[in-house]
Coordinates of C-alpha atoms and ligand atoms in Angstrom, one line a residue:
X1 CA -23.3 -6.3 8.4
X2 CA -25.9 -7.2 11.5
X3 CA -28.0 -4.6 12.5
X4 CA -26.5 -5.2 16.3
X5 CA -22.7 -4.9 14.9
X6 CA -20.9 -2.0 15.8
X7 CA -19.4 -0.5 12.9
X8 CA -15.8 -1.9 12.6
X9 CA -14.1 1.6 13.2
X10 CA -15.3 2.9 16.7
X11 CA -13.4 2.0 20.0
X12 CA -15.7 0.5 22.4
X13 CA -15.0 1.6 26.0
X14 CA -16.2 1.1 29.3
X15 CA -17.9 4.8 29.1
X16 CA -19.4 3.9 25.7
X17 CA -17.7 4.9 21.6
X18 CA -14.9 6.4 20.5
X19 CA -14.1 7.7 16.9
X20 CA -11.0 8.2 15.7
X21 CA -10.5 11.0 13.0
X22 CA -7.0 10.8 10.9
X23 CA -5.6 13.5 8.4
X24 CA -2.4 12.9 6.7
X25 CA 0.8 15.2 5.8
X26 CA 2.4 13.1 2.8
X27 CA 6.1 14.4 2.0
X28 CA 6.8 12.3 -1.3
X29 CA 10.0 13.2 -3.6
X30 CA 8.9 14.2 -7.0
X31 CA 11.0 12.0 -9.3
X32 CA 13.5 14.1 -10.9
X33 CA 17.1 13.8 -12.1
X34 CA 17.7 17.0 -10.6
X35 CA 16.5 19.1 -7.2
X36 CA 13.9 21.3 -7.2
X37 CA 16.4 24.8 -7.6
X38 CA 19.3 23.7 -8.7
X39 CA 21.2 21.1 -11.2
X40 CA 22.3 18.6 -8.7
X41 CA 21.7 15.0 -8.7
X42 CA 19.3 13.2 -6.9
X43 CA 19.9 9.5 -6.9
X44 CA 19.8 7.8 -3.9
X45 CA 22.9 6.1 -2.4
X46 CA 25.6 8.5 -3.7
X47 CA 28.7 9.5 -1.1
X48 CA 27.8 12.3 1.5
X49 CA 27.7 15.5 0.0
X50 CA 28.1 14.4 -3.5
X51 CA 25.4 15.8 -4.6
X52 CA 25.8 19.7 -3.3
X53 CA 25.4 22.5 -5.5
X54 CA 26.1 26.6 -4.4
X55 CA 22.8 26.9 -4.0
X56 CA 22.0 23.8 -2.3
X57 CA 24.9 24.8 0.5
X58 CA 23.1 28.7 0.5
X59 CA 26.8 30.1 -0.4
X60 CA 26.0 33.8 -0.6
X61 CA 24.7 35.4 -3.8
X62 CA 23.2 31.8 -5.1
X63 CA 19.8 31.9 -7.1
X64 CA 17.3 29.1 -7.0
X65 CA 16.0 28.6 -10.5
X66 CA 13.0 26.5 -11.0
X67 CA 13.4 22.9 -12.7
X68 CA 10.7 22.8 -15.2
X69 CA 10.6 18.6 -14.7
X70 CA 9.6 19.0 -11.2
X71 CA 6.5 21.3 -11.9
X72 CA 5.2 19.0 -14.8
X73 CA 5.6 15.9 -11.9
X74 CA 3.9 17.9 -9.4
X75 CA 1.0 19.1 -11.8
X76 CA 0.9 15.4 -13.3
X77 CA 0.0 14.1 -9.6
X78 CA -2.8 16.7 -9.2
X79 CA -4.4 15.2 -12.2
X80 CA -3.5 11.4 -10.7
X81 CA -5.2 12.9 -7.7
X82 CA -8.4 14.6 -9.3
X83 CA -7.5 17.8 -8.3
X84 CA -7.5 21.6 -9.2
X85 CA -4.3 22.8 -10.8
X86 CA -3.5 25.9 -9.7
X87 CA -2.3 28.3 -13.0
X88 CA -0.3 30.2 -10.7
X89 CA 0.8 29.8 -7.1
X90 CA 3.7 31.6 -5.3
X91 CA 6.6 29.7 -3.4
X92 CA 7.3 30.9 0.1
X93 CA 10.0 31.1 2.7
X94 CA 9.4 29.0 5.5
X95 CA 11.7 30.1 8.2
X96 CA 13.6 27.8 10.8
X97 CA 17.1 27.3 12.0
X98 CA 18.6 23.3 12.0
X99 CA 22.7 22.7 11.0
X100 CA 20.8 20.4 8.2
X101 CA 19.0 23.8 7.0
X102 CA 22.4 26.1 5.7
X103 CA 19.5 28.9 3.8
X104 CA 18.2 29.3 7.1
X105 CA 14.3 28.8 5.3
X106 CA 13.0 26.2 3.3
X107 CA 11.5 27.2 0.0
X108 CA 7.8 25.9 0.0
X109 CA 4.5 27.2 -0.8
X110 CA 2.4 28.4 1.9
X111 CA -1.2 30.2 0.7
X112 CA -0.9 29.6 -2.7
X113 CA 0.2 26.1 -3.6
X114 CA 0.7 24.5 -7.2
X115 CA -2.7 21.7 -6.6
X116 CA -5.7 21.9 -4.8
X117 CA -8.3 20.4 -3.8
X118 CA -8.9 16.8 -5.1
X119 CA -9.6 13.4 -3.9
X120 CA -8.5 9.8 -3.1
X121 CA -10.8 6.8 -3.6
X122 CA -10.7 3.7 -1.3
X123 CA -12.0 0.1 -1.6
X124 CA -11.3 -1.9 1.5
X125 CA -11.2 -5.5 2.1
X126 CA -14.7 -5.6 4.1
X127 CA -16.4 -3.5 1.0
X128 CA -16.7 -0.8 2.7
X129 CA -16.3 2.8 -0.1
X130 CA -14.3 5.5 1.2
X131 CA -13.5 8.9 -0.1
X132 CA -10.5 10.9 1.0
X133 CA -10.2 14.6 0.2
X134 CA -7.5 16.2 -1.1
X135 CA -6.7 19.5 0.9
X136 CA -3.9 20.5 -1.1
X137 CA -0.5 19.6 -2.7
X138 CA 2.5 21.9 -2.8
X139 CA 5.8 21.9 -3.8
X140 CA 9.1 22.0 -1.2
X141 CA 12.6 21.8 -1.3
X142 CA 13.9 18.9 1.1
X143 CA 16.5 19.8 4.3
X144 CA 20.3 17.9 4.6
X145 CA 20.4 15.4 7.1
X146 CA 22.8 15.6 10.6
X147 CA 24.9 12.7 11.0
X148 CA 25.5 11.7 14.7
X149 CA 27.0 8.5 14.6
X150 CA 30.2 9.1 12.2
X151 CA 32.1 10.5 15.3
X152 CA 32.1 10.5 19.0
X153 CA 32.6 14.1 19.4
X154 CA 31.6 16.2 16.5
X155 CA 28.1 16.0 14.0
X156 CA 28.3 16.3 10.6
X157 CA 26.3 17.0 8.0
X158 CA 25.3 15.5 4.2
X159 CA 23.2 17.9 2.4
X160 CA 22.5 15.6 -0.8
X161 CA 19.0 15.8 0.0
X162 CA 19.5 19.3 0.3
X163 CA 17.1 21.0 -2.2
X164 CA 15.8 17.7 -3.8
X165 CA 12.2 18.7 -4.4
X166 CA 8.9 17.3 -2.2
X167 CA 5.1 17.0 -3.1
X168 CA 3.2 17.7 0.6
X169 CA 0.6 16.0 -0.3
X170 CA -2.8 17.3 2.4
X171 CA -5.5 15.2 3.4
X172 CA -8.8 16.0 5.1
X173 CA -9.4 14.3 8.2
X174 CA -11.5 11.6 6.6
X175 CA -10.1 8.6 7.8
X176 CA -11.9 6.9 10.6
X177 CA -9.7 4.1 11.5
X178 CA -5.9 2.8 11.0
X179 CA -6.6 0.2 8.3
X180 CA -8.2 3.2 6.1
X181 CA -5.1 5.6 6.9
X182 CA -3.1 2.5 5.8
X183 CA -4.9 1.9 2.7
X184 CA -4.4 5.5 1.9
X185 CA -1.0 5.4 2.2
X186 CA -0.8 2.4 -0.6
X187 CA -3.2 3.9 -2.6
X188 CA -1.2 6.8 -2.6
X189 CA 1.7 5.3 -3.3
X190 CA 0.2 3.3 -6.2
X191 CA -1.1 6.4 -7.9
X192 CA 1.9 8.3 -7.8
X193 CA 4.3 5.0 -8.8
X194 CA 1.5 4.7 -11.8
X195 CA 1.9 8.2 -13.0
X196 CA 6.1 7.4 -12.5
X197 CA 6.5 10.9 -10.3
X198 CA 7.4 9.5 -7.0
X199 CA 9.1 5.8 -6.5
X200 CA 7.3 5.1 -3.1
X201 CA 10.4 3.6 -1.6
X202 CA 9.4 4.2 2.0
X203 CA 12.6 2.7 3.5
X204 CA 14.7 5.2 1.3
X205 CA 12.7 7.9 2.6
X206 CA 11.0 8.9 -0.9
X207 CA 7.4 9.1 1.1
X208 CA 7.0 9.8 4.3
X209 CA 3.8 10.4 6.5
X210 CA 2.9 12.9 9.4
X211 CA 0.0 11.8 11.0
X212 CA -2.7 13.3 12.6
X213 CA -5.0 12.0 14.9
X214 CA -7.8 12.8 17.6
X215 CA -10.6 11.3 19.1
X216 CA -13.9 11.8 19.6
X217 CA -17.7 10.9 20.6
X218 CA -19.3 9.1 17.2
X219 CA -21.2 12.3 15.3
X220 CA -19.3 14.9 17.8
X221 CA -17.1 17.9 16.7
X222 CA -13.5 17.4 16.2
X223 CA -11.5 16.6 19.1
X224 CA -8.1 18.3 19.5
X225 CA -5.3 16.8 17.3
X226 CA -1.7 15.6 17.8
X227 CA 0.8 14.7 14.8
X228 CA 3.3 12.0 14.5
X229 CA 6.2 13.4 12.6
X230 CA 7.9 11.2 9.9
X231 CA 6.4 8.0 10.0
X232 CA 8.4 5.9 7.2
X233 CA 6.8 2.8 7.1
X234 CA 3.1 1.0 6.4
X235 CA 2.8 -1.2 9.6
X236 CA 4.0 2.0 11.8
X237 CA 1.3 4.1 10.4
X238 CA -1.0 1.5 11.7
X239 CA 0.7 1.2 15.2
X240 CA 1.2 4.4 16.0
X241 CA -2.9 5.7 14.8
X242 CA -3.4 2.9 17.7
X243 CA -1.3 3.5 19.8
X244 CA -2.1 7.3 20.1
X245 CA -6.0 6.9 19.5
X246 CA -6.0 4.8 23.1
X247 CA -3.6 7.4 24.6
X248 CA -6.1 9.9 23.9
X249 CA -9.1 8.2 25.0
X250 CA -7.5 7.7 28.3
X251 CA -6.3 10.5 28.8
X252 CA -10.5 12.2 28.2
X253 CA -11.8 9.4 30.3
X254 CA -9.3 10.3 33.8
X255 CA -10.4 13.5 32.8
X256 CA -7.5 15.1 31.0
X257 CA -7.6 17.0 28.1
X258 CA -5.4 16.5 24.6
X259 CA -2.7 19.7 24.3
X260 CA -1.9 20.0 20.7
X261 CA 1.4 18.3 20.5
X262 CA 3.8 17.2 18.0
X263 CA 5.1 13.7 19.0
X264 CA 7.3 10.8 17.7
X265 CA 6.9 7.4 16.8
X266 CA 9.1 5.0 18.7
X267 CA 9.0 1.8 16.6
X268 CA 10.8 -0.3 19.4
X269 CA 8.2 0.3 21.9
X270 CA 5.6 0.7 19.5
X271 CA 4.2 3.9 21.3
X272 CA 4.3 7.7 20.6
X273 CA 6.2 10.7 22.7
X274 CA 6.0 14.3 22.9
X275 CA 8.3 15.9 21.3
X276 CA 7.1 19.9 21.5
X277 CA 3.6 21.2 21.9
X278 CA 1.4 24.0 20.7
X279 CA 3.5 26.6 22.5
X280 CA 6.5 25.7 21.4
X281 CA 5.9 25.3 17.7
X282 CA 7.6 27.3 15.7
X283 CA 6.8 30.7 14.2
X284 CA 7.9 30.4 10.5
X285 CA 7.5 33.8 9.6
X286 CA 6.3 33.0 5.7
X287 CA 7.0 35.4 3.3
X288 CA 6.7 34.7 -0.6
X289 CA 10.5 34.3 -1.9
X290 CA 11.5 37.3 -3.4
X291 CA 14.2 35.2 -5.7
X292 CA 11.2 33.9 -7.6
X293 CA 8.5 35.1 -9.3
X294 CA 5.1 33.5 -9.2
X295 CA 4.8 30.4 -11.1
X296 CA 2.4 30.5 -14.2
X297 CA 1.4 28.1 -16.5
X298 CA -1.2 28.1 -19.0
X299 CA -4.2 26.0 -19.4
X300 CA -2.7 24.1 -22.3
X301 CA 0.4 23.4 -20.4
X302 CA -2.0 21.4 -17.7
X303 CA -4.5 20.2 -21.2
X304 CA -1.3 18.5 -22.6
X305 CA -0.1 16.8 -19.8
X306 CA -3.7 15.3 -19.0
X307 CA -4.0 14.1 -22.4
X308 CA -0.8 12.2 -21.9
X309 CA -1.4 10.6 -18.5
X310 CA -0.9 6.3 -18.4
X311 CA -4.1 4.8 -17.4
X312 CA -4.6 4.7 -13.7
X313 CA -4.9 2.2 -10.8
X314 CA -9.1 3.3 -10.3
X315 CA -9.4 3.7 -14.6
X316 CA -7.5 0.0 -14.4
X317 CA -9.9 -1.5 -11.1
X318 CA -13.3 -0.1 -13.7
X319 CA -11.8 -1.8 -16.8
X320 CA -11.3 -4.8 -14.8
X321 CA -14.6 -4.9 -12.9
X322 CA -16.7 -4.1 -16.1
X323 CA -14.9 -6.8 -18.3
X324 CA -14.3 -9.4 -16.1
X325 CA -16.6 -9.3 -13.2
X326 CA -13.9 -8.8 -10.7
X327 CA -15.0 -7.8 -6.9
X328 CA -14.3 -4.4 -6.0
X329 CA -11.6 -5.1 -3.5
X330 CA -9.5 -8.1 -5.2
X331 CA -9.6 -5.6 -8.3
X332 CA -8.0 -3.0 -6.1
X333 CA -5.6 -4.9 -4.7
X334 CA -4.8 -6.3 -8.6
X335 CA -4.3 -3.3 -10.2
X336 CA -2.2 -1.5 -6.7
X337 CA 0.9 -2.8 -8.6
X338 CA 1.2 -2.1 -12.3
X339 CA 3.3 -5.2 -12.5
X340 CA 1.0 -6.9 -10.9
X341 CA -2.1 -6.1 -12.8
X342 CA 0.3 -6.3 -16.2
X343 CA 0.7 -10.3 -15.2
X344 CA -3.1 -10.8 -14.0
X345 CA -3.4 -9.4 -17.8
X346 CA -1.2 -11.4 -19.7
X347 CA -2.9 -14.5 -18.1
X348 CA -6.0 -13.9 -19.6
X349 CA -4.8 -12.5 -22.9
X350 CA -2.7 -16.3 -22.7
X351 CA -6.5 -17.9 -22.4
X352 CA -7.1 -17.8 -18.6
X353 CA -10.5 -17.5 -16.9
X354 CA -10.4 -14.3 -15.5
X355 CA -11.8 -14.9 -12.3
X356 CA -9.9 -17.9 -11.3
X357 CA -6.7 -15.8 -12.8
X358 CA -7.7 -13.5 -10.2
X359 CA -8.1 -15.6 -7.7
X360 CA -5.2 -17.8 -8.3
X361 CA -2.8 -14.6 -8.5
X362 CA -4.2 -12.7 -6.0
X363 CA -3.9 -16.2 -3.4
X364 CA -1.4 -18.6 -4.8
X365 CA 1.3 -16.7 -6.6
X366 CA 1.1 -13.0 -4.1
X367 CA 0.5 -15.3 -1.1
X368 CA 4.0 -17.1 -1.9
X369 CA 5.6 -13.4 -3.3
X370 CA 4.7 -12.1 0.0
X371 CA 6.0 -15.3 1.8
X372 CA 9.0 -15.5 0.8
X373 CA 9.2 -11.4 0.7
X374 CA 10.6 -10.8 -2.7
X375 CA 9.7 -8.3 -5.3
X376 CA 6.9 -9.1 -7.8
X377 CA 9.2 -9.3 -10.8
X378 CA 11.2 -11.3 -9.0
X379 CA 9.1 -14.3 -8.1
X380 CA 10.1 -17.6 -10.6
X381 CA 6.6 -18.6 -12.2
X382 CA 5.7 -17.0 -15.3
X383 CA 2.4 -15.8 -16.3
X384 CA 3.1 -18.6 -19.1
X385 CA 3.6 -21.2 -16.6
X386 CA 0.6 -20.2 -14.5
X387 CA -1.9 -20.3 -16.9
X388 CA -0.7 -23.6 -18.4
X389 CA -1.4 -25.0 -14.4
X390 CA -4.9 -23.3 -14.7
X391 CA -5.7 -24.3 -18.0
X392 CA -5.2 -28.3 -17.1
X393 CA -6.5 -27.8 -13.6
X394 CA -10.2 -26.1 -15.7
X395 CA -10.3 -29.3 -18.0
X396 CA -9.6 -31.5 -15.2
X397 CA -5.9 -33.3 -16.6
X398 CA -5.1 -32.1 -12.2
X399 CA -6.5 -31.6 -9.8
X400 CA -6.8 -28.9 -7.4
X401 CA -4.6 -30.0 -4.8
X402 CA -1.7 -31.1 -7.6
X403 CA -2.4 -27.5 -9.1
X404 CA -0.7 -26.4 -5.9
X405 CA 1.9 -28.6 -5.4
X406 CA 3.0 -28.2 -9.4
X407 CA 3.5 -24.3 -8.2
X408 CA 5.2 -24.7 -5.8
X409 CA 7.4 -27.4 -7.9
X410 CA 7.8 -24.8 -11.0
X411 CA 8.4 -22.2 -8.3
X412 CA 11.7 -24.2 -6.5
X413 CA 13.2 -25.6 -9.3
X414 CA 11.7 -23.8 -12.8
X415 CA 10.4 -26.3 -16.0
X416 CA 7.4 -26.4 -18.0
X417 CA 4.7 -27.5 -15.8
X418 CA 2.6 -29.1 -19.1
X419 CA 5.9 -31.4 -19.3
X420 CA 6.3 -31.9 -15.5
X421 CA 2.8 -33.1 -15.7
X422 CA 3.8 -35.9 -17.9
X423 CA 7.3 -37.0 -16.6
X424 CA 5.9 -36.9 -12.9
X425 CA 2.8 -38.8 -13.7
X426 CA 0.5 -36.0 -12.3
X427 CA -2.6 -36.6 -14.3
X428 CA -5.6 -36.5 -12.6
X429 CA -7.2 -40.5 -11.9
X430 CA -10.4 -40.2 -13.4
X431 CA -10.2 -43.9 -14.3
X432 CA -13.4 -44.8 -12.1
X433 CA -12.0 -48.9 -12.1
X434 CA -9.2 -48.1 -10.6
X435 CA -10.4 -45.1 -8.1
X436 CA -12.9 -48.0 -6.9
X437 CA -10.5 -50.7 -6.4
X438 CA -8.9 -48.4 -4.1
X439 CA -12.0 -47.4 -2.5
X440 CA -12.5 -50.7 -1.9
X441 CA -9.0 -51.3 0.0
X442 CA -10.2 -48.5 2.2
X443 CA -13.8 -49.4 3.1
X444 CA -12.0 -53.2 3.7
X445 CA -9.2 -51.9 6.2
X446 CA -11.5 -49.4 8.6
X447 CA -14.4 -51.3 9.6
X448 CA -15.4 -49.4 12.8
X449 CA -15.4 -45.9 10.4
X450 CA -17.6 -47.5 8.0
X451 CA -19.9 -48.2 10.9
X452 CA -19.5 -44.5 11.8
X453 CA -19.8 -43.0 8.8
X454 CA -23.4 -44.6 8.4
X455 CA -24.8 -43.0 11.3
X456 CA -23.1 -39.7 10.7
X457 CA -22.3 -38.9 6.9
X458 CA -20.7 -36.0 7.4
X459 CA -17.6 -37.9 9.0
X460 CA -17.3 -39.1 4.8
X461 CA -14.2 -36.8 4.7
X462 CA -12.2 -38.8 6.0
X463 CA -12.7 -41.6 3.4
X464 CA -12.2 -38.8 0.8
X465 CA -8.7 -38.0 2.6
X466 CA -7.5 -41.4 2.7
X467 CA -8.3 -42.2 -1.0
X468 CA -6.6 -39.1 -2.2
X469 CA -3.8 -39.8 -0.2
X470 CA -3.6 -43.1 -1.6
X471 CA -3.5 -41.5 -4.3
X472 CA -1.1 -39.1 -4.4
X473 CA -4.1 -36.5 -4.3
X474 CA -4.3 -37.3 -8.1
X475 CA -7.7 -39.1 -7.7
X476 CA -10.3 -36.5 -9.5
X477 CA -12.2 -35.5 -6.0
X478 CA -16.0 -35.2 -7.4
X479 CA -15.4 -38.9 -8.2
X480 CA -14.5 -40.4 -5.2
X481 CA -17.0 -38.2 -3.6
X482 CA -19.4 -40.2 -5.7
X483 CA -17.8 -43.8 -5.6
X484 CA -17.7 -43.4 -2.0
X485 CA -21.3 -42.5 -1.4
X486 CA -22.5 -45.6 -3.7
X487 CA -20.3 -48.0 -2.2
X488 CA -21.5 -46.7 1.4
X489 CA -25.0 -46.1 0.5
X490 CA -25.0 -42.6 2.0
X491 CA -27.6 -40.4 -0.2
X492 CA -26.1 -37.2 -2.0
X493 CA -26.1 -34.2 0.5
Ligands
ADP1 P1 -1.6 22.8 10.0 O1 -1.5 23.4 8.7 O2 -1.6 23.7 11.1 O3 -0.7 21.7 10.2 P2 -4.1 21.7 9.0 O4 -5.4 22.2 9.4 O5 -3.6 22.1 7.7 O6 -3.1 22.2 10.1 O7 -4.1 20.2 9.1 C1 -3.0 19.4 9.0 C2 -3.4 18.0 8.9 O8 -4.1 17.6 10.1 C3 -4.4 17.7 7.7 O9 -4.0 16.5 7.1 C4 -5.7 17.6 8.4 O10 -6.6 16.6 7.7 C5 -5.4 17.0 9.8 N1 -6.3 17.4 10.8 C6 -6.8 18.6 11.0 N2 -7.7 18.6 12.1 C7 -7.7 17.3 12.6 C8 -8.3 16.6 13.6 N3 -9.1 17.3 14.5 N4 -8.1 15.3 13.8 C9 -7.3 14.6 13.0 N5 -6.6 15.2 12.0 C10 -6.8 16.5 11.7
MG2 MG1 0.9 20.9 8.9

């Protein structure tokens, strides 16, 4: 970076910088057959109030009983996450009254939660390190969900949610601008769909963000926060951090000052609203659950499940970087999918160069994936079929620009590109007798850019362009790059 550039995460104003600081609330559902008290189901999808057991309806004289599968999840993220594992921590009631809420309190943990204090590592795209500290992560049931469209005069309620167990997972405010909160979230996401103890489906609701952000002078003390509830999506995470950030700052610069607010994302006018502030927050009245006894494990409980963790996305990114050579940030975002760093793999184990693997996933094959908006698994052209295109475009049988257009030919309609090769005639011309005789036909047919082309050399592009596409852009490029600059007498740049 230039010594004069302003560092890409403060707000230039006409009263000089602003930094924003960001802390995230995760809520992510711990992957479990059954809730978090109870035996009920928990897949997603299933008819309202399907899934409803006595205790997730509060029907007098229920007892929550702790689902062993749900503490193992939770502990397994706090390892995912680096953190301390709590060997005992109490659960709490949390006390509010919604029709979606039939106990009347939410079962949580309040001072003594299950995971402590740990930490998130970020590479982002312009290289820049950052470290994001875990506050804490706790264990919660879920609430119902009020239904308000099914009927024009009455509500109704599904509680299959009801009791399905959450991971809160607490940030510091660490973050410093919307692209890091959003690569927070993904990392997140990867880590816990790695470890297989939250599925990350954000439009099913499985993770969810409340956001925190304030603003402030660069090197200040922290400015006075407001929290978007329930952001559900990636791209809103980013909107809203900018939309309220500005908010703020305007707000300082007429004068104003921030109240401590709770507010909502609107995502079809991309900006935030109140929805109640400091005064009218609620007074939960925690008290440790007298239903349940403090949860203890022992140390060889937490020993075992370490010892049995799958290798992780920053353990994958080292392995990469240290074998291959990879850059910090395409190896992040290789490894942020397993499938996706399972594929990169398989390339090279099929005899790839790693780097142009890399490259060649990470550009051709995600760039179309993302295109055409399908799922990873789902995209047409094997690892196979990739390397085979790599492998001829490396000892020069293609070219680069055929190397494209075969992908995108295996990717419409399937085949074996080292067959396709043959059958379409796609072999590179590196016959130099018959790359000149075409050179020829060009230099003969465009006098007036041969005249050009003397006085300026760098115009020699364009001859390059019309050979290849006289060719079918099979010609072997370095060679007509060559040809050309004999035939025209123009000196090697
Ligand atoms: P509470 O428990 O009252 O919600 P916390 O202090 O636990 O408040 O913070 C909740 C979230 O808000 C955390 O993720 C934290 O990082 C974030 N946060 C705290 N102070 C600020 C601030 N000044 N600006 C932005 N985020 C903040
Ligand atoms: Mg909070």
């Amino acid at each position: 970076m230039a010594d004069d550039a302003v560092p890409a995460h403060l707000i230039n104003s006409s009263t000089g910088d602003w930094e924003m600081v960001i802390g995230l609330e995760v809520h992510a559902q711990v992957t479990s057959k059954s809730k978090l008290f109870s035996g009920a189901a928990t897949e997603f999808g299933a008819k309202p109030n399907a899934q409803v057991s006595l205790v997730d309806a509060a029907m007098p004289g229920m007892l929550p009983v702790i689902n062993e599968e749900c503490v193992t999840q939770a502990v397994r993220t706090g390892l995912g996450l680096k953190a301390k594992i709590n060997l005992r921590s109490v659960f709490d009631r949390k006390n509010y009254f919604y029709p979606d809420l039939p106990q009347g309190y939410q079962i949580s943990q309040f001072t003594q939660p299950i995971v402590g204090e740990g930490e998130v590592a970020l590479d982002m795209e312009d290289g820049e390190e950052v470290r994001v500290g875990i506050e804490r992560l706790h264990l919660e049931q879920d609430a119902g969900k009020s239904l308000h469209d099914q009927d024009p005069k009455s509500s109704y309620v599904d509680l299959n949610r009801s009791g399905v167990a959450l991971m809160e997972i607490v940030s510091r405010p660490d973050m410093r601008s919307s692209e890091q909160a959003q690569a927070y979230v993904l990392k997140l996401r990867s880590i816990l769909r790695y470890l297989g103890t939250c599925d990350g489906n954000m439009e099913e609701g499985s993770l969810r963000a409340d956001v925190n952000v304030s603003v402030r002078r660069p090197g200040a003390e922290l400015g006075t926060r407001c929290e978007i509830k329930n952001v559900n999506s990636i791209r809103f995470i980013g909107q809203a951090i900018e939309y309220e950030a500005r908010r703020q700052i305007e707000i300082i610069e007429d004068g104003g000052a921030i109240d401590q607010e709770t507010r909502l994302f609107d995502p079809r006018t991309g900006e935030t609203r109140s929805m109640r502030s400091k005064e009218e927050a609620h007074d939960y009245r925690y008290f440790p659950d007298p239903d349940l006894l403090p949860l203890e494990f022992s140390q060889s409980f937490v020993d075992d499940l370490a010892a049995q963790l799958p290798e992780l996305p920053d353990q994958k990114k080292a392995r990469f970087m240290a074998d291959w050579e990879l850059e910090h940030y395409d190896a992040e975002v290789l490894v942020a999918e397993k499938e996706r760093a399972d594929y990169f793999e398989e390339m090279v184990t099929l005899g790839a160069d790693p780097k142009a693997a890399a490259n060649w996933v990470l550009n051709t094959h995600l760039g179309r994936v993302n295109k055409e908006d399908i799922d990873f698994e789902k995209a047409p052209v094997s690892a196979q079929a990739n390397t085979a295109i790599l492998k001829m475009t490396d000892d020069g049988t293609i070219s680069g620009k055929i190397a494209k257009d075969l992908y995108d030919l295996v990717w419409e309609s399937g085949g074996d590109p080292e067959k396709l090769v043959e059958e379409r005639g796609l072999k590179q011309v590196s016959d130099s007798g018959e790359i000149e005789k075409i050179i020829d036909e060009v230099i003969a047919a465009n006098p007036k850019q041969v005249e050009q082309v003397k006085a300026k050399p760098q115009t020699l592009g364009w001859f390059v362009g019309q050979v290849m596409q006289k060719t079918g852009g099979k010609a072997n490029p370095q060679m007509v790059n060559q040809l050309l600059r004999a035939k025209l007498e123009i000196a090697e740049s």
